[in-house]
Every structure is written in C-alpha cells, then in structure tokens.
Coordinates of C-alpha atoms (C1' of nucleotides) in Angstrom, one line a residue:
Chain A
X1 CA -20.0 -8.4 -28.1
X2 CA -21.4 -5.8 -25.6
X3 CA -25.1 -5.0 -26.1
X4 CA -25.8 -1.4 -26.8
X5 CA -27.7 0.0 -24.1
X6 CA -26.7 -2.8 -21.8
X7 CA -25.5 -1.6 -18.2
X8 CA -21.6 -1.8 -17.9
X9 CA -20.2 -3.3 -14.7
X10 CA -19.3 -6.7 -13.9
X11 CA -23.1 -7.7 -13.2
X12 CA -23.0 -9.1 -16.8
X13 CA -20.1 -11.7 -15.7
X14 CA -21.9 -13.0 -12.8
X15 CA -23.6 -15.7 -14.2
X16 CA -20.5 -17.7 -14.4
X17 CA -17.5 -18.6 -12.3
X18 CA -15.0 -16.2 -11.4
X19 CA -11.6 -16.9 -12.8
X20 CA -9.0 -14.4 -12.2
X21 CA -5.3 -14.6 -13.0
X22 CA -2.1 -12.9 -11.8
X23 CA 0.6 -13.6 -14.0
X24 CA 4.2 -12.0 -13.2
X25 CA 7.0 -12.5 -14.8
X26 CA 10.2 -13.5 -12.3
X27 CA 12.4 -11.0 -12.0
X28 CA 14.0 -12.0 -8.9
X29 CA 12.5 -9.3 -6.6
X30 CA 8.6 -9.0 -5.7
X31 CA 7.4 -6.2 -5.9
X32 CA 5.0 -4.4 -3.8
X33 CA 3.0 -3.4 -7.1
X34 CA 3.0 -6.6 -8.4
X35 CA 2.1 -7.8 -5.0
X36 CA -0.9 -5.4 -4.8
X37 CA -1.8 -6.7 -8.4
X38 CA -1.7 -10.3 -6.9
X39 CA -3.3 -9.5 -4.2
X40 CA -6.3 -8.1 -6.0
X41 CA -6.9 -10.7 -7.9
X42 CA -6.5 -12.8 -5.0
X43 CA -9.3 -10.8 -2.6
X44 CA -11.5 -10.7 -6.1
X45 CA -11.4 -14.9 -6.6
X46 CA -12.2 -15.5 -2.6
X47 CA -14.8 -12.9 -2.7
X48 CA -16.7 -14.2 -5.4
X49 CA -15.9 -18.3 -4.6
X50 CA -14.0 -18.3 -8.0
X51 CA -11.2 -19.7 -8.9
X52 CA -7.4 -17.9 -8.5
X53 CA -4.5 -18.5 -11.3
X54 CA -0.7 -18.4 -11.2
X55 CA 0.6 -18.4 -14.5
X56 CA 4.4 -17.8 -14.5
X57 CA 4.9 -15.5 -17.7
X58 CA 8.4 -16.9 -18.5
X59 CA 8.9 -16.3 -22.4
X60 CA 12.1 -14.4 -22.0
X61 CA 14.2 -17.1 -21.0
X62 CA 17.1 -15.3 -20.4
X63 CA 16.0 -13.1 -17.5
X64 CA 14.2 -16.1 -15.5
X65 CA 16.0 -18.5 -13.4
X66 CA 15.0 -20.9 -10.3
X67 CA 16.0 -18.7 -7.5
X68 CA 13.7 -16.0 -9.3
X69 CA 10.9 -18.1 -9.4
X70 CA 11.5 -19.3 -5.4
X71 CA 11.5 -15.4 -4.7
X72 CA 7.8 -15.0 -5.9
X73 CA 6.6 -18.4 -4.1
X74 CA 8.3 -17.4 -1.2
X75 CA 6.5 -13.8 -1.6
X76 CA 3.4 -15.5 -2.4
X77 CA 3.2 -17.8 0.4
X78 CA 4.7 -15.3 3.1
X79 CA 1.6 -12.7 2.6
X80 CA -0.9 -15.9 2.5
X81 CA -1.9 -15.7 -1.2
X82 CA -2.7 -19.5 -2.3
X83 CA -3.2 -20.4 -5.8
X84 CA -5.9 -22.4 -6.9
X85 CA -4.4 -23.5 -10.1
X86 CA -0.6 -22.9 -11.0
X87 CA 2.8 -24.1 -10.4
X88 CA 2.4 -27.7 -8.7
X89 CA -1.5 -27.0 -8.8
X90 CA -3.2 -28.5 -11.4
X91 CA -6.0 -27.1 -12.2
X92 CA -7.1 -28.7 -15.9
X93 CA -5.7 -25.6 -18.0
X94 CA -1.8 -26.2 -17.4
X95 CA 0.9 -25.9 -18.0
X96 CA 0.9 -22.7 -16.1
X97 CA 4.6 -22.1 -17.2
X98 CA 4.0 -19.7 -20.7
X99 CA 7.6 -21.2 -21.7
X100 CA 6.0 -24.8 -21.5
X101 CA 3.0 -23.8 -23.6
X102 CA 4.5 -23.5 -27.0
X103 CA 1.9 -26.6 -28.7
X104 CA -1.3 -23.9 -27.8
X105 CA 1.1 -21.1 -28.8
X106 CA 1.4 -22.6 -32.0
X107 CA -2.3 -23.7 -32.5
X108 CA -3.4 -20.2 -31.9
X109 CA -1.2 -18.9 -34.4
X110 CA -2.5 -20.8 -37.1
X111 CA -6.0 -19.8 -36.4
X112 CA -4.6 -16.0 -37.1
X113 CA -2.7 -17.5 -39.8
X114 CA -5.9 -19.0 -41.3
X115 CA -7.9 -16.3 -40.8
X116 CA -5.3 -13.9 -43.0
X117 CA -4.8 -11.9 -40.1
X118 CA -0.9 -12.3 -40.1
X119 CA 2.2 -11.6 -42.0
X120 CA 6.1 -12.3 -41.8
X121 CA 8.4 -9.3 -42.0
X122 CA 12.2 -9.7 -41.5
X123 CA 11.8 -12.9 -39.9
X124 CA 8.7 -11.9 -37.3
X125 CA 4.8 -12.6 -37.5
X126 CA 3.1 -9.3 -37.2
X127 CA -0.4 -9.1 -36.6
X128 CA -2.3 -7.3 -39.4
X129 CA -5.0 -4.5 -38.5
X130 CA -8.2 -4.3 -40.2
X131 CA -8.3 -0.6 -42.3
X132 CA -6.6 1.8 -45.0
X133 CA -3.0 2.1 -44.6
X134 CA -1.1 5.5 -44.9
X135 CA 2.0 6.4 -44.3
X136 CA 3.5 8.7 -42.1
X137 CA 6.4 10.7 -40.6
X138 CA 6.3 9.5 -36.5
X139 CA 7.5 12.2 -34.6
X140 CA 8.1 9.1 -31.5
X141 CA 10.4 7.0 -33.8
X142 CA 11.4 9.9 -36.2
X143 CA 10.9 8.2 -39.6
X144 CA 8.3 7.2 -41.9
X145 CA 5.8 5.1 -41.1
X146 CA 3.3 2.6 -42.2
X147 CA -0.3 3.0 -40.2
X148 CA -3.5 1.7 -40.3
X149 CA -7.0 3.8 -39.5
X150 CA -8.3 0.5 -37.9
X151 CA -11.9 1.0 -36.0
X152 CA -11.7 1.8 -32.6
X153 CA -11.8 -0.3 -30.3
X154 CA -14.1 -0.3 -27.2
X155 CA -12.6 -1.5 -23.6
X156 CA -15.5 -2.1 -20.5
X157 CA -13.3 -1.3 -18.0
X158 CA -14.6 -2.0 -14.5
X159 CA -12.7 1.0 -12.9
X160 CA -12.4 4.0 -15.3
X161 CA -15.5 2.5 -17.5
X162 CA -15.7 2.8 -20.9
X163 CA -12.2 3.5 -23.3
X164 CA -12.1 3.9 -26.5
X165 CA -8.8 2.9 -28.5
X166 CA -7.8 2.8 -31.9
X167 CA -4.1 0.8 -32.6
X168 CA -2.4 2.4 -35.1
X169 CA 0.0 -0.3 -36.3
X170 CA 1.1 -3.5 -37.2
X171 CA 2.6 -5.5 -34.1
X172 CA 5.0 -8.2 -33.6
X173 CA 3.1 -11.6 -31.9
X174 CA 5.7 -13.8 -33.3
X175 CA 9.9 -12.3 -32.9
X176 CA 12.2 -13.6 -35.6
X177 CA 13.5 -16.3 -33.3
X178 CA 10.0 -17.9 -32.8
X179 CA 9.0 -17.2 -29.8
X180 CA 5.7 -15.6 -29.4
X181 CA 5.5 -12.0 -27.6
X182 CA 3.8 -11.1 -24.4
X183 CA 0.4 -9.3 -26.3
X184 CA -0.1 -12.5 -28.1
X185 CA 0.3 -15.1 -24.9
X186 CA -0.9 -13.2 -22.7
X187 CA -4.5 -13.0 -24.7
X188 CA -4.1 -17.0 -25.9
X189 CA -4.0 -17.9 -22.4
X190 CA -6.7 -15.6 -20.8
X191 CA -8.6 -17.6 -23.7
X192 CA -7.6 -21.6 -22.6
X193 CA -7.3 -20.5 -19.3
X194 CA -10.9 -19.3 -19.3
X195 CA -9.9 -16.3 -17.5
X196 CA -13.2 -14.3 -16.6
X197 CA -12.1 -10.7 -15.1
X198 CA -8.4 -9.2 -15.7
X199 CA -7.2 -6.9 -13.1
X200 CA -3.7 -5.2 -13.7
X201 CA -1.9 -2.7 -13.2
X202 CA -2.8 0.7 -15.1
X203 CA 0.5 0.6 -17.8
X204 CA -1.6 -1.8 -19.3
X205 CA -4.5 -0.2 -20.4
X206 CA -2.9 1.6 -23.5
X207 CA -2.1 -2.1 -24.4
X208 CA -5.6 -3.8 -24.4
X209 CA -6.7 -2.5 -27.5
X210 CA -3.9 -4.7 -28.7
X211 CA -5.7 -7.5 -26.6
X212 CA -9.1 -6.7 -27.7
X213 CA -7.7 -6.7 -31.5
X214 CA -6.8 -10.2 -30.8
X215 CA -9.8 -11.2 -28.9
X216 CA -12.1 -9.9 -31.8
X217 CA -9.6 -11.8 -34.2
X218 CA -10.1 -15.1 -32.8
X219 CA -13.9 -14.4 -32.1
X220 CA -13.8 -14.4 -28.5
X221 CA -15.9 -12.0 -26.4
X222 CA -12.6 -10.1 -23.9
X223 CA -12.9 -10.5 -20.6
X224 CA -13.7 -8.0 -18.2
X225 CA -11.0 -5.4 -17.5
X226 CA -10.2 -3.8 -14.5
X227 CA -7.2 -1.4 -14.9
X228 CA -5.4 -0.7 -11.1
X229 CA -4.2 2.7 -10.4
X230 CA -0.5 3.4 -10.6
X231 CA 2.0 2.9 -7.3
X232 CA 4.0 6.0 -7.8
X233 CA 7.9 6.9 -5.9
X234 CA 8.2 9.1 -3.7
X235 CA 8.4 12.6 -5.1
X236 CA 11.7 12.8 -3.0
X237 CA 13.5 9.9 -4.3
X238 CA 12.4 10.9 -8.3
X239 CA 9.6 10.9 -10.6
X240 CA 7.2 8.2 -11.8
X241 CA 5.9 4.6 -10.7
X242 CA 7.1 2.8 -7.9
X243 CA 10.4 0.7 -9.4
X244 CA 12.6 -2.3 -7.9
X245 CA 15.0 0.1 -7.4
X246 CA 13.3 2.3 -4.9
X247 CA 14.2 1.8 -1.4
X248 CA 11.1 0.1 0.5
X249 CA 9.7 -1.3 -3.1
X250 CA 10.1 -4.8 -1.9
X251 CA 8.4 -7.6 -0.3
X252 CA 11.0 -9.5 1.2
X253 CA 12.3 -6.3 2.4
X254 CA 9.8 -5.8 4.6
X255 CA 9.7 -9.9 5.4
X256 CA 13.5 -9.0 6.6
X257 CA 12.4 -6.6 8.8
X258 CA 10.0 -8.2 10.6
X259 CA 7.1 -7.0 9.3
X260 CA 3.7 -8.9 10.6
X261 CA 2.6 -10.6 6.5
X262 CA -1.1 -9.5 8.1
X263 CA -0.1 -6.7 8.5
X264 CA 1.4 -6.0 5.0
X265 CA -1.2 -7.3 3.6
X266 CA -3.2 -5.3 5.1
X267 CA -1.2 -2.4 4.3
X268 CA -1.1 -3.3 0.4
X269 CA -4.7 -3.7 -0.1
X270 CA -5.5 -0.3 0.9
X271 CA -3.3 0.9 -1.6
X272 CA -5.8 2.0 -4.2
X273 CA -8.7 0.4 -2.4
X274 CA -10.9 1.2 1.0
X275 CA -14.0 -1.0 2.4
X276 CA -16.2 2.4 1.7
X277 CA -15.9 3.4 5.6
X278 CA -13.6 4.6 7.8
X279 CA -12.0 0.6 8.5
X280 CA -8.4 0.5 8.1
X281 CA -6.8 -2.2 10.3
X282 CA -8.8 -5.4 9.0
X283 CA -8.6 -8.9 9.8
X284 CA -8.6 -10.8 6.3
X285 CA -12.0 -12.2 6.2
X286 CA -13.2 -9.0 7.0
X287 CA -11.1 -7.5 3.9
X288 CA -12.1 -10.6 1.5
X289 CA -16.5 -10.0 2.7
X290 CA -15.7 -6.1 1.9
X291 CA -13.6 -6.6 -1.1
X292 CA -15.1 -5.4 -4.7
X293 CA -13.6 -3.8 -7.7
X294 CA -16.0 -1.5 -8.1
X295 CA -14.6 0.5 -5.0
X296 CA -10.7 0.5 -5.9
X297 CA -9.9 4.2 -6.4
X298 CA -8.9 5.7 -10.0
X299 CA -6.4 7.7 -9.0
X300 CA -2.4 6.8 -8.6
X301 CA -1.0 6.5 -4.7
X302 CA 1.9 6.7 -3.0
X303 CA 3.1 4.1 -1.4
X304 CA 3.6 5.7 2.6
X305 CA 5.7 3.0 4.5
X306 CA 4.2 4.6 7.8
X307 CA 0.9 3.8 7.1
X308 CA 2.0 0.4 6.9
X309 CA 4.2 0.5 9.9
X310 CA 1.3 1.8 11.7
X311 CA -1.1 -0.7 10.6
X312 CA 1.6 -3.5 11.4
X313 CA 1.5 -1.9 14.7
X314 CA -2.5 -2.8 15.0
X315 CA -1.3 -6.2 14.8
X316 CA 1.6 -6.2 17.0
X317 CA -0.7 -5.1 19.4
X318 CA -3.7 -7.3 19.7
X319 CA -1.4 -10.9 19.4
X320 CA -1.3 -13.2 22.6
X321 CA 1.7 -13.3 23.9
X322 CA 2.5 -16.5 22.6
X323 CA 2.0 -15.4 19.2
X324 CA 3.9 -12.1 20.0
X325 CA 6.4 -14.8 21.4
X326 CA 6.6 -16.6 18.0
X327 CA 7.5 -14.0 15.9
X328 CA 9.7 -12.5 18.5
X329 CA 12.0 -15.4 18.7
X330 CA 13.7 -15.1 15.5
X331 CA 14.4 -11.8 15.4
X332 CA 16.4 -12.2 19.2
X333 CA 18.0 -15.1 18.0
X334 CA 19.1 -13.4 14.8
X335 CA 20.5 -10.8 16.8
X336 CA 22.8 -13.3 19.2
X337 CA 20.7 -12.0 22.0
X338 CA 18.8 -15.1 23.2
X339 CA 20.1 -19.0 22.3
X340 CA 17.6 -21.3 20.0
X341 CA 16.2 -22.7 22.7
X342 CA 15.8 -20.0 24.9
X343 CA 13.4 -20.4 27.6
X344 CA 9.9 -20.1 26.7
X345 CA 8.4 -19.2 29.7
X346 CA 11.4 -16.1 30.6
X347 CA 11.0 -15.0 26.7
X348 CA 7.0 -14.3 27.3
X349 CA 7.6 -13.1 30.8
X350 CA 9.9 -10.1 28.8
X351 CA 8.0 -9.6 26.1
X352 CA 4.5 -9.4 27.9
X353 CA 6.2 -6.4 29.6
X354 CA 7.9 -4.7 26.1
X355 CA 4.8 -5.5 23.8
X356 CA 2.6 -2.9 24.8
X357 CA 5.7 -0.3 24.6
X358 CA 7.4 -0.7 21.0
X359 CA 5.8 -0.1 17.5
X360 CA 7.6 -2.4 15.8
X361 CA 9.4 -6.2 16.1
X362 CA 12.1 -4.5 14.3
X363 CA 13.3 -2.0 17.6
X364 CA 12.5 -4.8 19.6
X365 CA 16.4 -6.5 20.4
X366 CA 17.5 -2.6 20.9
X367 CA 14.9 -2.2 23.1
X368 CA 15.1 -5.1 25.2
X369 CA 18.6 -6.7 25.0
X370 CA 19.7 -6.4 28.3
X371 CA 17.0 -9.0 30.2
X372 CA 18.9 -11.0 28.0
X373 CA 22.7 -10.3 28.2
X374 CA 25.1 -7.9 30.4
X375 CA 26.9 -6.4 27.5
X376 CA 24.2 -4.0 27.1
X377 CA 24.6 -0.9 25.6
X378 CA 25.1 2.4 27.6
X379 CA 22.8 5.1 26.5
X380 CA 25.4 8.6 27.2
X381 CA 22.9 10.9 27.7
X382 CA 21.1 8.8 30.1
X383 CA 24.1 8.1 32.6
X384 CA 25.0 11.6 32.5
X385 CA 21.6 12.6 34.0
X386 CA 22.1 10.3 36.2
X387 CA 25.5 11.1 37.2
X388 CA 25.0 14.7 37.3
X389 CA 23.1 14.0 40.7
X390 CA 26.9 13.5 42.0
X391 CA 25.3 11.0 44.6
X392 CA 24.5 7.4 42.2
X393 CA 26.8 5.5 44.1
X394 CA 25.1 6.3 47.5
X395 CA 21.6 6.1 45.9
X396 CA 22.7 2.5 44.9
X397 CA 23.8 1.7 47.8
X398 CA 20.5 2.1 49.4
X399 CA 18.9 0.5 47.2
X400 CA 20.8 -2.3 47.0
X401 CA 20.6 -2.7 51.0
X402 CA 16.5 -2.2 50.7
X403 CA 16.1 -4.7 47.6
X404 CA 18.0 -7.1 49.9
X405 CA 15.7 -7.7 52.3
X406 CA 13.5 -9.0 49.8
X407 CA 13.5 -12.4 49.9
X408 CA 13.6 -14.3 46.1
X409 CA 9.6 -15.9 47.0
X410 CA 8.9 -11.8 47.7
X411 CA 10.6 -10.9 44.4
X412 CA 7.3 -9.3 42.7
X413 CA 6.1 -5.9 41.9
X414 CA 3.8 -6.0 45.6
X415 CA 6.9 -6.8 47.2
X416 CA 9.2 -4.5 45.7
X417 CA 7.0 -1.7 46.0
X418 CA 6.7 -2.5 49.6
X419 CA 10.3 -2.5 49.9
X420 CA 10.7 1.0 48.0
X421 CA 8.2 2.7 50.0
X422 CA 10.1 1.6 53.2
X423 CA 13.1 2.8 51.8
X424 CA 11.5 6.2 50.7
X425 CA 9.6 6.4 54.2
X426 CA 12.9 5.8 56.3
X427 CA 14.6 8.6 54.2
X428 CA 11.6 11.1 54.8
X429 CA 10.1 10.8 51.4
X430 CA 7.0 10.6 50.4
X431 CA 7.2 8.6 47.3
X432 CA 10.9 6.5 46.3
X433 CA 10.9 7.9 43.1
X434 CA 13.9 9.9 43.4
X435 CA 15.6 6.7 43.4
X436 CA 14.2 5.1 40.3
X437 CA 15.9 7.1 37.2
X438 CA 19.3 5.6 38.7
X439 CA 17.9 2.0 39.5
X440 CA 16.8 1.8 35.5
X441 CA 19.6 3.3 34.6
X442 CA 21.7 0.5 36.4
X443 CA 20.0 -2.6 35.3
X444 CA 19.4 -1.7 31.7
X445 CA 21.9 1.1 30.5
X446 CA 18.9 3.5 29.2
X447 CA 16.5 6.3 30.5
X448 CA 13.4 4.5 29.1
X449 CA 11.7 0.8 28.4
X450 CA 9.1 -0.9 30.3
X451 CA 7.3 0.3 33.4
X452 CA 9.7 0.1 36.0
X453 CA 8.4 -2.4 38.9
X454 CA 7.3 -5.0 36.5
X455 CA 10.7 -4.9 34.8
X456 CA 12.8 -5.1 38.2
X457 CA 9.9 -8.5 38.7
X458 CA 11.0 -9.8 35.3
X459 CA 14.8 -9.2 35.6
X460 CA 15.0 -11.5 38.6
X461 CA 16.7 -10.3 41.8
X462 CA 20.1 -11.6 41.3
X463 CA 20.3 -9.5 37.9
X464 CA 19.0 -6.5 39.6
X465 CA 21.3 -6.6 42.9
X466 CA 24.7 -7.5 40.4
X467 CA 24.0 -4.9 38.7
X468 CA 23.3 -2.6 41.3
X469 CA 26.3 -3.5 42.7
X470 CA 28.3 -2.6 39.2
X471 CA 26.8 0.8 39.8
X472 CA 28.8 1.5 42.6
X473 CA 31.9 0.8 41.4
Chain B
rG1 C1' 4.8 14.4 -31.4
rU2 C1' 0.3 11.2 -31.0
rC3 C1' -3.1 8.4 -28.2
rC4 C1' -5.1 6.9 -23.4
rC5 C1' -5.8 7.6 -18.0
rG6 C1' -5.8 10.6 -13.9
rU7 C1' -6.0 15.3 -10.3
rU8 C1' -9.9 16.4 -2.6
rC9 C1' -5.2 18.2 3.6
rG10 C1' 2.4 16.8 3.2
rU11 C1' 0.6 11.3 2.4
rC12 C1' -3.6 7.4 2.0
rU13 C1' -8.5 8.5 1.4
rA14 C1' -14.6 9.5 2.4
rG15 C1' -18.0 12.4 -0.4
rC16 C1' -18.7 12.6 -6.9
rC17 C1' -22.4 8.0 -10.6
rA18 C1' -28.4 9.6 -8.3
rG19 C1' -26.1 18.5 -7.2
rG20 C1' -28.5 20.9 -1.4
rC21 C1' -27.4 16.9 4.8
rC22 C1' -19.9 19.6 3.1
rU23 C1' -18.5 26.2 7.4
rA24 C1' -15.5 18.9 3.1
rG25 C1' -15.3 13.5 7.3
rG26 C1' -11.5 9.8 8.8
rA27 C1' -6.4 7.8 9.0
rC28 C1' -0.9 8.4 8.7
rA29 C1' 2.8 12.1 9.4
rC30 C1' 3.9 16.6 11.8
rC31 C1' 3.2 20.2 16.0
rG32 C1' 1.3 21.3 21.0
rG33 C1' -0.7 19.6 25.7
rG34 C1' -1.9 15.6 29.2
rU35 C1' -1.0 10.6 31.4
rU36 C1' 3.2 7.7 32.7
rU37 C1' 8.3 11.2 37.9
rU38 C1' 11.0 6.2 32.3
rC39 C1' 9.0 5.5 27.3
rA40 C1' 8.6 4.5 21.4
rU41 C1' 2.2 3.0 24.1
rC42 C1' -2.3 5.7 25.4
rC43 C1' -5.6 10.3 25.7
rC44 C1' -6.8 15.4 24.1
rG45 C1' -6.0 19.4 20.9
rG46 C1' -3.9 21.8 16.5
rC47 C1' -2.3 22.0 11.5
rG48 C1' -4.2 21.2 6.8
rA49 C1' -7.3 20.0 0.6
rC50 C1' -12.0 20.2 -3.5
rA51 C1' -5.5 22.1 -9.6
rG52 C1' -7.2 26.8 -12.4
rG53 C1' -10.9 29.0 -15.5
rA54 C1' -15.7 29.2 -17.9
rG55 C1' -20.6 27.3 -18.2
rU56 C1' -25.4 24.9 -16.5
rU57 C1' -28.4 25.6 -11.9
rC58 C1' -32.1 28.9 -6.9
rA59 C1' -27.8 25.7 -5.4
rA60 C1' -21.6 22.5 -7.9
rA61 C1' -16.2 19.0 -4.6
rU62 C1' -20.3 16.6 -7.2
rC63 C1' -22.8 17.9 -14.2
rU64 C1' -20.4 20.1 -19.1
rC65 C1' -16.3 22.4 -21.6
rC66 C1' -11.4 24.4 -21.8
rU67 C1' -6.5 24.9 -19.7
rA68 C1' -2.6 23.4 -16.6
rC69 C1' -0.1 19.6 -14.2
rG70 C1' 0.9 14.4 -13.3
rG71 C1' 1.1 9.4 -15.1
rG72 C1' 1.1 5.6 -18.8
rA73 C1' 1.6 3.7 -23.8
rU74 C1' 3.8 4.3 -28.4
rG75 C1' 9.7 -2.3 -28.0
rC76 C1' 11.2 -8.6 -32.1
rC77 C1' 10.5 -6.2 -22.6
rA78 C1' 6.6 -8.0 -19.6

RNA sequence: GUCCCGUUCGUCUAGCCAGGCCUAGGACACCGGGUUUUCAUCCCGGCGACAGGAGUUCAAAUCUCCUACGGGAUGCCA
C-alpha cells in the first residue's frame, strides 16, 4: 500500500532490483510501437543494472505461429535489444511462454477462488468486484446492465502521476474454454516474475484498474506504472495510433531498407523521450547513462520517418570506411551490381568517395552503379545538356588524347589535374572546366555524384578512356 | 453514452513540478542564399507555436477552473 503523504516517483522502488518486462504478443510484424515499448524497458533495466524480461504473451493460440515468433527475435536482435531472462534464457521465473504456464495459471486462480473473489457465468470465471450492485441501461453496449460502485482505485503512475479509477463491472479472467485472459496473466506473472516497474504503452492505462483490482485481490502491493504516450498515424494517411497497416509502421521494413539498427534505435527512443538537452544523435551508452522515465514526454507523437532518416544519416556519416564497407556490401550485391566476393580494397576505394555524398545506404547502388558495371543508366536530362553544346564528340576527343598521356603509375588526382590544366592551357583556358560536365557525363551517365578528379582516380584509366571513347561514337 | 489521458512552430521537442532570466530555445521538414563550375554533403539566413476563455498574481507557456479538440478504454483480443 502507498503511504499517504509519501512522495510519488520511483525513488520508493529503488531499494531493490530493477525488473522490467516487455511482453508482446507475436503477430508476425514488429512494430515500431511495440519496439519503442521494448526499447523502454530495455534502456530502463541497463540504466538501473536490473534485470530485462521477454515473456512471449502467447494465450491466443490461434494467431501465434513459429515464423511470428522468429519475426520478433529477429526484430529484437537486429536493434540490439538482449534479454536477460526469456526465450532460451533462463532466468529462474520461466517458462517465459504464457501458453506454457497454465500450472501457475491455475494456482492463482484458486487463490481468487478461495478468497470468494470469483464466479462462473455461462461457462467463464469472472472476477467479482467489491461493492453494491445496480443495474443499468449502457448506452456502449445498449442493454441492461449489471454494475458495481467498487472503491476507486488509485494508480502511481511514473509519467502522468496519480489516476484515479473505478471498474465498473464484472470481468472475464477465465473464457469458457479454460484459458485464462490477458488481464488475469498478465498480473499473475508481473507477480512470479517479480516484475518491479511496468512500462507500456498508453491503451493500457484505462486497463490497470483491472490490474490493480487483482493486485489488491491477491494482496500484493502493484508495481510501479509507467504509461508511454501514444504513436499516432499520420494525419494524412487517417486518424488514430500508429497500426501495422500504416506504411513505414514496421521494423523489418526499415531493416529492408538499409536502415543503420543504431540508428533506428536511435530514432525510436526519441519518440516520446529526450536526454533533457538539445542531444539528438546518441551513441547507445550515451542514451542508456541519460535514460530515465521520469523525462519521457506525456503527450502522443508522430512518428516522422525523416527524423529518423536524418539521424540514420549521423551514422552513415561518422563509420570508417570499413564499416561503411560492411553494410554497403549487401545492399550492392542484392542489387546484381557487385559479385559476393567483390574486391575489398576497389569496394572501399568507391565508397570512401560516395560516403560523404549520399544520405542514405538505400540511394547508394543508384548512385554509384556504374564504377561497378557499364550498363549504367542514362540520366536524359543530363546528356541533353551536354549535347546541346553541339561539340561532345570533339570535347571527348580531346580529352581522351590529354588523359592518354597519362601513364597508369600517373593515374591519380595530382596527375590528372596536371593533365587537365595542360589541356585547358594549350586551348587558351584558364581553368579545364569546360570540359568536365561532358567527361562525367561519359563515364557515369549522370550530371552529378562524387567530386570529379577523385572519381576519374577511382574509375581506373582504362574505364575512363573506353568510355570516353563510347562518347564519340 | 460513461470513464481515463492528453494539447508549445507543419513534425519531434526544450521550458511547466519550484511563476519573472521567454520579444518561447533546438532539431527535422520546407523556402531562399552561399560553397562545390557536378551533387543528395556542408555553411548561412528565413519561415513558424504556448488550443480558446475566465480567474489568481505586480507578473502566467508555467498555478486554478471551464470549454473545445485529439486519443484511449469500455471484448470470453492483447
């Protein structure tokens, strides 16, 4: 029980281990609320040194297969969220599977049972509410009703502080078919499982008085509650939270696209939550030191996918080149544009070049396909500013003969400056670059990409002078 | 219908609990300029908000009340 007069916060948990718990059902798809949820819960148990659960909330059989439980591993372990107890983490409170827990199911259902705080009705346990019963006409269900004017119930809510809650009926804990519900699990594990701090998303908090009712029914003090603002669509694509249904609502979306996980991680844990400065682009550690419930935001968001496209950006940016490398790979080779085993050294030598220049890994094959393979693409507009000129074929031709007398060991940007600055000197310009817009427009197809000299370096001079010699034709 | 939660630039938010430092700060987006004779980077600038009303106070984004709007719950879904 909660001492009048006593501060509210989470001081009053601090004396013992943190246990936190996310607990999703699998639905096949992972959500980014859900992931923000997890995530939460997540920073929360590293931040204090306490303990993070996965229980897999699997009582409607029907809906939960393998492949939907692979989905939220896979999800889990892609943005770097570990489990300290779980599925195939053992952790002393298991099973962590609710459809493997029926024994403790059962053994908290007799205590209720003992105490006279149940009932059967057409087949189903309902939990009974403490208080006069009435009836009714709902205007919700449109018929008659039986209610109860059960005390009010009090939830310490770490985010929106104190709410006060009265349940008005009766509700189901066991269906006819003997399985037990989600209110009534849900609170018997949080029990066994020890479960210290609760922090879910906001659609719950009209529930908890239900959780409370049966916290106070088996005579256990609740947990401390921390109710996460709402992800809400889109105002374009409807109204509402966030759904599986709304385009960019997904994890593995974002995992197909090449998002950076840091960087989506990143991303997610700003929804609804800042370090109290002006930080946005955080390496983890940095987010797990600064991370406290007491500054996640009341408020519902919006989910802005170029926030996060931005902050993936951050990332991009600052990774070696190897690293760069690493990630790059895949999304060449998915694309048919470079072979498995590609060489390393070339694939750096490009990206070092194209790293600094592109936002996201996503553009990257567009944007540098042809160091790779001669059946670029030809941007239109580009070759017909080029071609407009009327002389490309002559302007190649010069180039060609100047980029000729650079010998392959001279084949760098020093030396192929040197050779365009001859070429512009013996045409009495000051500067070559009148003959640049069609050079890049020959090797590559396009009107933009990496700075020029370097890229000429990169492409090798065989690549440059073939090309070249396309041009004319 | 009833109950609960919320409301600061288009978006994410700082400030609110401990009223003055707020002519409300930052970021994304957008717009304009510059750099780069390429460019998606980078730099500079602009745009732009305390939902409305009443009250308390010398003073309110900040405290109180009302209204409006948004969201959630009201399932033998989780």
């Amino acid at each position: 029980m909660l001492v009048k007069g006593q501060p509210q916060g989470i001081n009053q948990y601090l004396m013992s281990e943190v246990r936190v718990r996310f607990a999703p059902s699998p639905t096949g798809s992972f959500h980014i609320g859900s992931a923000r949820t997890a995530l939460f819960n997540w920073l929360y148990a590293r931040h204090t040194d306490g303990k993070f659960v996965l229980r897999i909330e699997d009582t409607d059989a029907a809906r939960n297969t393998e492949e939907a439980l692979e989905v939220l591993f896979k999800g889990m372990r892609w943005l770097g969220m570990d489990w300290d107890e779980g599925p195939e983490v053992d952790g002393g409170f298991g099973p962590y599977f609710q459809s493997q827990r029926g024994e403790i199911y059962k053994e908290y259902l007799g205590k209720l049972e003992a105490a006279g705080r149940t009932y059967e009705k057409e087949g189903a346990i309902f939990f009974k509410l403490e208080g006069e019963r009435y009836t009714e006409f709902d205007e919700y269900h449109g018929k008659e009703m039986e209610k109860v004017r059960a005390e009010p119930v009090e939830i310490d809510d770490a985010i929106r502080g104190k709410v006060v809650r009265a349940e008005t009926r009766d509700f189901v804990i066991c269906r006819s078919d003997g399985s037990p519900t989600f209110h009534f699990v849900n609170v018997v594990d949080d029990i066994t499982m020890k479960i210290t701090h609760v922090i879910r998303g906001e659609d719950h908090l009209s529930n908890t008085s239900k959780h409370v009712e049966l916290f106070n029914a088996f005579g256990v003090k609740p947990p401390q509650f921390a109710h996460l603002p709402l992800i809400l669509k889109d105002p374009k694509m409807g109204k509402g939270k966030m759904s599986k249904r709304d385009k960019g609502s997904l994890i593995e979306e974002y995992e197909e696209r090449h998002f950076l996980p840091a960087g989506v991680r990143n991303a997610i844990a700003l929804l609804g939550w800042n370090p109290g400065d002006d930080r946005e682009f955080m390496e983890i550690g940095e987010i797990i030191e600064a991370f406290d419930i007491k500054d996640i935001q009341k408020g519902a968001a919006r989910f802005d996918e170029a926030k996060m496209a931005h902050i993936n950006f951050q990332y991009l940016k600052q990774l070696p080149v190897e690293s760069y490398a690493w990630f790059a790979r895949p999304v060449l080779t998915e694309k048919g544009l470079i072979s498995e085993d590609h060489n390393e050294d070339h694939l750096q030598r490009v990206l070092m070049i194209c790293q600094e220049k592109i936002t996201s890994l996503e553009a990257l094959p567009e944007f540098c396909g042809y160091f790779f393979r001669d059946d670029y693409t030809i941007d239109p507009k580009a070759e017909k500013k080029v071609m407009k000129r009327g002389n490309a074929g002559e302007l190649a031709a010069q180039v060609i003969a100047s980029l000729e007398s650079v010998s392959p060991d001279d084949w760098n940007v020093s030396g192929l400056e040197a050779a365009f600055t001859k070429l512009a000197a013996d045409n009495g310009q000051e500067k070559p670059f009148m003959w640049w817009p069609m050079t890049r427009f020959a090797v590559s197809g396009v009107s933009g990409g990496p700075d020029f000299l370097p890229m000429l370096e990169v492409m090798g001079r065989d690549l440059v002078l073939g090309r070249l010699g396309k041009m004319i034709d």
